[in-house]
Structures are given as structure tokens and as C-alpha cells.
Amino acid sequence: MRPTALITGAGRGLGAAIARALAPTHDLLVGGRRPESLDAIVEEIPEATPWPVDLLDHDAVAVAAEGIERLDVLVHNAGLAELGTVAESPAGRWRLMMEANVVAVAELTRLLLPVLRASNGHVVLINSGAGIRANPGWGAYAASKFALRAFGDALRLEEPSLRVTSVHPGRIDTDMQRAIVATEGREYDPTRFLKPETVARAVQQTILTPADAHPTEIVLRPWSPPGGNSER
Ligand SMILES: NC(=O)c1ccc[n+]([C@@H]2O[C@H](COP(=O)([O-])OP(=O)(O)OC[C@H]3O[C@@H](n4cnc5c(N)ncnc54)[C@H](OP(=O)(O)O)[C@@H]3O)[C@@H](O)[C@H]2O)c1
């Protein structure tokens, strides 16, 4: 039987690229906020099962998670980024970043722990370079990603039957990055950033790592040979 993977935020951006990378080897549940978010990816991968739920609605998440009876891989990819200096960031922004990037992840993991334990499953946390270093204007987002890293570290030690991998990519060419660059008032040049397919390939390799190894942390920075323009 093929292994099953749930990817949150799989309707676009990095999550859709991870779905494409895992489709040849895994039965997929593809998560998105609303059913319409998933139309395109399900058209592209018709074998995938849509799993639409707003991850901030914990009651709805509990109902959606009840229907999952088997799970080998849980990729927490869905996330939000709102930038602003500390001076510009009211409490609501800090709360939203923590709710979307940490609390929602912790709650979905908790609900799915029984099925993950049963399969000696793999939890992949899509973190960020911001989960390792906080730059000016990135405080609330970085704090949420630092917290996500702490969540992963605790989960890895508490649940020895699971593998838990924290993935820390630099800037990726997605809708999220377009919005960030617009906030920064810069011109968008996709060639400066990681391609979603490249990050997805690293996630795929992590998941396909044979069971005698535990990939705990993956860090990917944009790179190009000297003369290129990638944002290192
Ligand atoms: N882009 C970057 O430069 C970058 C760099 C490092 C790390 N990351 C991380 O990579 C992950 C994916 O980012 P991305 O750039 O692909 O983002 P994106 O293009 O903004 O897509 C975000 C995804 O998250 C889903 N999502 C957001 N809030 C949700 C909620 N409440 N319930 C359910 N789904 C929700 C969205 O679903 P809908 O389509 O339904 O709205 C969408 O599929 C995030 O965790 C992000 O922090 C991104």
C-alpha cells in the first residue's frame, strides 16, 4: 500500500510544489482554506483528495481530522507572513502570526498523533530562515517561526516513534514573497529567490530518507554562481 501524506496549504505556492513532488509516491490529502483553493491542484493531480478547512477554526479542524484514519506524512506548509517593525505591529498582528504559524500547527499535530504514531510517521514543519535569524521588520513572523522550531524540537523528543524535520528555506518565489516585496517597496524579481520546485525537492528527499536516518533540520539559502543575482 502507498503511504499517505497530508500537505496543508497545498493549493498554491510551496505547498502545491510539494504535492507535485510527492504525487508519484504518496496518496495525497491536499489542504486549503476553502474548497475553491484546491480546484486547480486537484485538476492537476486528480488522485489527490481535497481537505479544505480553515486551520484557524479549531472546531472545524477537529471534525476534518476525525476523517483521517491513516497517515504516514504530515507536511505543515500553510502559513502567514505579515511584516512590520515592533513600533508598527499591534497585538493583533503578533496573535495572528502565532495562531497561524504555531498554534494551528500544534493543534493539528495533536489531533493526528494517534494515526502518526501508528505508522511511525514523519512530521515536516515548513519553517523559514526567519526561524533562525530575526531581521528588522520581521519580528512577529520570526517570533512565530522561532516558536515553531521549539515546537518541533519538543515534539521530536516527546514522540520517539516519529521523525520531525524543520525545513528552513530562504525567500521563495510565491504569492507570499510577492506580498512581502511589495511591503518592502522593492521591485519583484523572481530570479533572486528559491524556486518552489527546488524547495519541494528537498522536502521530497527528506521524506524519502531511509528509516535509519532522522533528518532533523534542513536549511536552504538562495544561491547562484558568482555573477548571478540571487538574494543570498
Ligand atoms: N515564500 C517565501 O519566501 C517563504 C520563505 C520561507 C518559508 N516560507 C514558508 O513556506 C510556507 C508556504 O509559503 P508560501 O510562500 O507558499 O505561501 P502562500 O503562497 O502565501 O500560500 C500560503 C498557503 O497557506 C494556506 N493557508 C494560510 N492560512 C490558512 C488557514 N488559516 N487555513 C488553511 N490554509 C491556510 C493558503 O491557503 P489558501 O490558498 O486557501 O489561502 C496557501 O495555500 C509558509 O509556512 C511560509 O511561512 C515561505
CSV table of C-alpha atoms and ligand atoms in Angstrom, one decimal:
chain,number,residue,atom,x,y,z
A,1,MET,CA,0.0,0.0,0.0
A,2,ARG,CA,1.3,3.5,-0.9
A,3,PRO,CA,2.0,5.8,2.1
A,4,THR,CA,-0.5,8.7,2.7
A,5,ALA,CA,0.6,12.3,3.1
A,6,LEU,CA,-1.4,15.4,4.2
A,7,ILE,CA,0.0,18.7,3.0
A,8,THR,CA,-1.5,21.9,4.4
A,9,GLY,CA,-1.7,24.9,2.1
A,10,ALA,CA,-1.3,22.7,-1.0
A,11,GLY,CA,-3.4,24.8,-3.3
A,12,ARG,CA,-0.6,27.2,-4.3
A,13,GLY,CA,3.0,28.2,-3.7
A,14,LEU,CA,5.3,25.8,-2.0
A,15,GLY,CA,2.5,23.5,-0.9
A,16,ALA,CA,1.4,22.9,-4.4
A,17,ALA,CA,5.0,22.2,-5.4
A,18,ILE,CA,5.3,19.7,-2.6
A,19,ALA,CA,2.1,18.0,-3.7
A,20,ARG,CA,3.5,17.6,-7.2
A,21,ALA,CA,6.8,16.2,-5.9
A,22,LEU,CA,5.1,13.6,-3.6
A,23,ALA,CA,2.3,12.6,-6.0
A,24,PRO,CA,4.3,9.8,-7.7
A,25,THR,CA,5.0,8.0,-4.4
A,26,HIS,CA,2.2,9.0,-2.0
A,27,ASP,CA,-1.6,9.1,-1.7
A,28,LEU,CA,-2.3,12.8,-1.1
A,29,LEU,CA,-4.6,14.8,1.1
A,30,VAL,CA,-4.3,18.4,-0.1
A,31,GLY,CA,-5.3,21.1,2.5
A,32,GLY,CA,-6.5,24.6,1.7
A,33,ARG,CA,-8.6,27.2,3.5
A,34,ARG,CA,-11.6,26.8,1.2
A,35,PRO,CA,-12.7,24.1,-1.4
A,36,GLU,CA,-12.1,26.6,-4.3
A,37,SER,CA,-8.4,27.0,-3.2
A,38,LEU,CA,-8.0,23.3,-4.2
A,39,ASP,CA,-9.7,23.2,-7.6
A,40,ALA,CA,-6.5,23.7,-9.6
A,41,ILE,CA,-4.3,21.3,-7.8
A,42,VAL,CA,-7.0,18.6,-7.8
A,43,GLU,CA,-7.4,19.1,-11.5
A,44,GLU,CA,-3.7,18.7,-11.9
A,45,ILE,CA,-3.4,15.7,-9.6
A,46,PRO,CA,-6.9,14.0,-9.9
A,47,GLU,CA,-5.9,11.2,-7.5
A,48,ALA,CA,-5.4,13.8,-4.7
A,49,THR,CA,-8.2,14.1,-2.1
A,50,PRO,CA,-9.1,17.7,-1.2
A,51,TRP,CA,-9.0,18.5,2.6
A,52,PRO,CA,-10.5,22.0,2.8
A,53,VAL,CA,-10.5,23.5,6.3
A,54,ASP,CA,-9.6,26.9,7.8
A,55,LEU,CA,-6.8,25.9,10.2
A,56,LEU,CA,-7.6,28.8,12.5
A,57,ASP,CA,-11.1,27.3,13.1
A,58,HIS,CA,-10.1,24.6,15.7
A,59,ASP,CA,-13.6,23.0,15.9
A,60,ALA,CA,-13.7,22.6,12.1
A,61,VAL,CA,-10.1,21.2,12.2
A,62,ALA,CA,-11.2,18.6,14.8
A,63,VAL,CA,-14.0,17.4,12.6
A,64,ALA,CA,-11.8,17.3,9.4
A,65,ALA,CA,-9.1,15.4,11.3
A,66,GLU,CA,-11.5,12.8,12.5
A,67,GLY,CA,-11.9,11.5,8.9
A,68,ILE,CA,-8.2,10.7,8.6
A,69,GLU,CA,-7.7,7.0,9.6
A,70,ARG,CA,-4.2,6.5,8.2
A,71,LEU,CA,-1.3,9.0,7.9
A,72,ASP,CA,2.4,8.5,7.2
A,73,VAL,CA,3.5,12.0,6.4
A,74,LEU,CA,2.2,15.4,7.7
A,75,VAL,CA,3.6,18.4,6.0
A,76,HIS,CA,2.7,21.6,7.8
A,77,ASN,CA,3.2,24.1,5.0
A,78,ALA,CA,0.3,26.6,5.4
A,79,GLY,CA,1.4,29.8,7.0
A,80,LEU,CA,1.0,33.6,7.0
A,81,ALA,CA,3.5,36.4,6.9
A,82,GLU,CA,2.8,40.0,7.9
A,83,LEU,CA,5.8,42.2,8.1
A,84,GLY,CA,6.2,45.4,10.3
A,85,THR,CA,8.6,46.8,12.8
A,86,VAL,CA,7.8,46.4,16.5
A,87,ALA,CA,6.7,50.0,16.5
A,88,GLU,CA,4.2,49.3,13.7
A,89,SER,CA,2.9,45.9,15.0
A,90,PRO,CA,-0.2,45.9,17.3
A,91,ALA,CA,-1.1,42.9,19.4
A,92,GLY,CA,-3.4,41.6,16.7
A,93,ARG,CA,-0.5,41.0,14.3
A,94,TRP,CA,1.5,39.1,16.9
A,95,ARG,CA,-1.5,37.0,17.7
A,96,LEU,CA,-2.3,36.2,14.1
A,97,MET,CA,1.3,35.2,13.4
A,98,MET,CA,1.4,32.9,16.4
A,99,GLU,CA,-2.1,31.5,15.7
A,100,ALA,CA,-1.4,30.7,12.1
A,101,ASN,CA,2.2,29.6,12.3
A,102,VAL,CA,2.3,27.8,15.6
A,103,VAL,CA,-1.0,27.2,17.4
A,104,ALA,CA,-2.7,25.8,14.3
A,105,VAL,CA,0.3,23.5,13.7
A,106,ALA,CA,0.4,22.3,17.3
A,107,GLU,CA,-3.4,21.6,17.3
A,108,LEU,CA,-3.4,19.7,14.0
A,109,THR,CA,-0.4,17.7,15.1
A,110,ARG,CA,-2.1,16.8,18.4
A,111,LEU,CA,-5.2,15.6,16.7
A,112,LEU,CA,-3.3,13.5,14.3
A,113,LEU,CA,-0.8,12.0,16.8
A,114,PRO,CA,-2.6,8.6,17.1
A,115,VAL,CA,-2.5,7.9,13.4
A,116,LEU,CA,1.0,9.2,13.1
A,117,ARG,CA,2.3,7.0,15.9
A,118,ALA,CA,0.6,4.0,14.4
A,119,SER,CA,2.6,4.5,11.2
A,120,ASN,CA,5.9,5.7,12.7
A,121,GLY,CA,5.1,8.8,10.8
A,122,HIS,CA,7.1,11.8,9.6
A,123,VAL,CA,6.1,15.4,10.5
A,124,VAL,CA,7.7,18.1,8.3
A,125,LEU,CA,7.5,21.7,9.5
A,126,ILE,CA,8.0,24.3,6.8
A,127,ASN,CA,9.8,26.9,8.8
A,128,SER,CA,11.9,29.7,7.4
A,129,GLY,CA,15.3,31.4,7.6
A,130,ALA,CA,13.3,33.7,9.8
A,131,GLY,CA,13.1,30.8,12.3
A,132,ILE,CA,16.9,31.0,12.7
A,133,ARG,CA,17.5,34.8,12.5
A,134,ALA,CA,15.2,37.8,13.1
A,135,ASN,CA,15.7,40.8,10.8
A,136,PRO,CA,14.3,44.3,11.3
A,137,GLY,CA,10.7,44.4,10.3
A,138,TRP,CA,10.3,40.6,10.7
A,139,GLY,CA,9.7,40.4,14.5
A,140,ALA,CA,6.2,38.9,14.7
A,141,TYR,CA,6.7,36.5,11.8
A,142,ALA,CA,10.2,35.5,13.1
A,143,ALA,CA,8.9,35.0,16.6
A,144,SER,CA,6.3,32.6,15.3
A,145,LYS,CA,8.8,30.7,13.3
A,146,PHE,CA,11.3,30.5,16.3
A,147,ALA,CA,8.3,29.1,18.3
A,148,LEU,CA,7.6,26.6,15.5
A,149,ARG,CA,11.2,25.4,15.8
A,150,ALA,CA,10.8,25.0,19.5
A,151,PHE,CA,7.6,23.1,18.9
A,152,GLY,CA,9.4,20.7,16.6
A,153,ASP,CA,12.3,20.2,19.0
A,154,ALA,CA,9.9,19.3,21.8
A,155,LEU,CA,7.8,17.0,19.6
A,156,ARG,CA,11.0,15.2,18.4
A,157,LEU,CA,12.0,14.4,22.0
A,158,GLU,CA,8.5,13.6,23.2
A,159,GLU,CA,7.5,11.3,20.4
A,160,PRO,CA,10.3,8.9,19.6
A,161,SER,CA,8.2,6.9,17.2
A,162,LEU,CA,8.1,9.9,14.8
A,163,ARG,CA,10.6,11.7,12.6
A,164,VAL,CA,10.3,15.5,12.9
A,165,THR,CA,12.0,17.7,10.3
A,166,SER,CA,12.3,21.5,10.5
A,167,VAL,CA,12.8,23.0,7.0
A,168,HIS,CA,14.3,26.5,6.8
A,169,PRO,CA,14.2,27.9,3.3
A,170,GLY,CA,15.2,31.5,2.4
A,171,ARG,CA,12.9,33.6,0.2
A,172,ILE,CA,10.9,31.6,-2.3
A,173,ASP,CA,9.1,32.8,-5.4
A,174,THR,CA,5.5,32.6,-4.3
A,175,ASP,CA,2.4,34.8,-3.6
A,176,MET,CA,3.7,35.3,-0.1
A,177,GLN,CA,7.0,36.6,-1.4
A,178,ARG,CA,5.3,39.0,-3.9
A,179,ALA,CA,3.4,40.5,-1.0
A,180,ILE,CA,6.5,40.8,1.2
A,181,VAL,CA,8.5,42.5,-1.6
A,182,ALA,CA,5.5,44.9,-2.2
A,183,THR,CA,5.5,45.8,1.5
A,184,GLU,CA,9.3,46.4,1.3
A,185,GLY,CA,8.6,48.8,-1.6
A,186,ARG,CA,11.0,46.9,-3.9
A,187,GLU,CA,10.6,45.6,-7.5
A,188,TYR,CA,9.8,41.8,-7.7
A,189,ASP,CA,12.4,39.8,-9.5
A,190,PRO,CA,11.6,36.0,-9.2
A,191,THR,CA,15.2,35.1,-10.3
A,192,ARG,CA,16.5,36.3,-7.0
A,193,PHE,CA,14.6,33.7,-5.0
A,194,LEU,CA,14.4,30.0,-4.5
A,195,LYS,CA,12.1,28.2,-6.9
A,196,PRO,CA,9.2,26.4,-5.1
A,197,GLU,CA,10.1,23.2,-7.0
A,198,THR,CA,13.6,23.3,-5.6
A,199,VAL,CA,12.4,23.5,-2.0
A,200,ALA,CA,9.8,20.9,-2.7
A,201,ARG,CA,12.5,18.6,-4.0
A,202,ALA,CA,14.4,19.0,-0.7
A,203,VAL,CA,11.2,18.2,1.2
A,204,GLN,CA,10.7,15.1,-1.0
A,205,GLN,CA,14.2,13.9,-0.3
A,206,THR,CA,13.7,14.4,3.4
A,207,ILE,CA,10.5,12.3,3.3
A,208,LEU,CA,12.2,9.6,1.2
A,209,THR,CA,15.2,9.4,3.6
A,210,PRO,CA,15.6,5.7,4.6
A,211,ALA,CA,14.4,5.0,8.1
A,212,ASP,CA,17.9,4.5,9.5
A,213,ALA,CA,18.3,8.3,9.4
A,214,HIS,CA,16.4,11.2,11.0
A,215,PRO,CA,16.8,14.4,9.1
A,216,THR,CA,16.1,16.9,11.9
A,217,GLU,CA,16.9,20.2,10.1
A,218,ILE,CA,17.2,21.4,6.5
A,219,VAL,CA,18.5,24.9,5.7
A,220,LEU,CA,18.3,26.2,2.1
A,221,ARG,CA,19.5,29.6,1.0
A,222,PRO,CA,19.0,31.1,-2.5
A,223,TRP,CA,22.2,30.7,-4.4
A,224,SER,CA,23.6,31.4,-7.9
A,225,PRO,CA,27.2,31.2,-9.1
A,226,PRO,CA,29.3,34.4,-8.9
A,227,GLY,CA,27.8,37.0,-11.4
A,228,GLY,CA,24.2,35.7,-10.7
A,229,ASN,CA,21.7,37.9,-8.8
A,230,SER,CA,20.2,35.5,-6.3
A,231,GLU,CA,19.4,37.0,-2.9
A,232,ARG,CA,21.8,35.1,-0.6
B,1,LIG,N1,7.6,32.4,0.3
B,1,LIG,C1,8.7,32.5,1.0
B,1,LIG,O1,9.6,33.3,0.7
B,1,LIG,C2,8.9,31.6,2.2
B,1,LIG,C3,10.2,31.5,2.7
B,1,LIG,C4,10.4,30.7,3.8
B,1,LIG,C5,9.3,30.0,4.3
B,1,LIG,N2,8.1,30.1,3.8
B,1,LIG,C6,7.0,29.3,4.4
B,1,LIG,O2,6.5,28.4,3.4
B,1,LIG,C7,5.2,28.1,3.7
B,1,LIG,C8,4.4,28.3,2.4
B,1,LIG,O3,4.5,29.6,2.0
B,1,LIG,P1,4.1,30.1,0.5
B,1,LIG,O4,5.1,31.1,0.2
B,1,LIG,O5,3.8,29.0,-0.4
B,1,LIG,O6,2.8,30.9,1.0
B,1,LIG,P2,1.5,31.4,0.1
B,1,LIG,O7,1.8,31.5,-1.3
B,1,LIG,O8,1.1,32.7,0.8
B,1,LIG,O9,0.4,30.3,0.4
B,1,LIG,C9,0.0,30.1,1.8
B,1,LIG,C10,-0.8,28.8,1.8
B,1,LIG,O10,-1.2,28.6,3.2
B,1,LIG,C11,-2.6,28.4,3.2
B,1,LIG,N3,-3.2,29.0,4.4
B,1,LIG,C12,-2.9,30.2,5.0
B,1,LIG,N4,-3.7,30.3,6.1
B,1,LIG,C13,-4.5,29.2,6.2
B,1,LIG,C14,-5.5,28.9,7.1
B,1,LIG,N5,-5.9,29.6,8.1
B,1,LIG,N6,-6.1,27.7,6.9
B,1,LIG,C15,-5.7,26.9,5.8
B,1,LIG,N7,-4.8,27.2,5.0
B,1,LIG,C16,-4.2,28.4,5.1
B,1,LIG,C17,-3.1,29.1,2.0
B,1,LIG,O11,-4.4,28.5,1.7
B,1,LIG,P3,-5.4,29.2,0.6
B,1,LIG,O12,-4.7,29.1,-0.8
B,1,LIG,O13,-6.6,28.5,0.8
B,1,LIG,O14,-5.4,30.7,1.0
B,1,LIG,C18,-2.0,28.8,1.0
B,1,LIG,O15,-2.2,27.6,0.4
B,1,LIG,C19,4.7,29.0,4.8
B,1,LIG,O16,4.8,28.3,6.0
B,1,LIG,C20,5.8,30.1,4.8
B,1,LIG,O17,6.0,30.7,6.1
B,1,LIG,C21,7.8,30.9,2.7
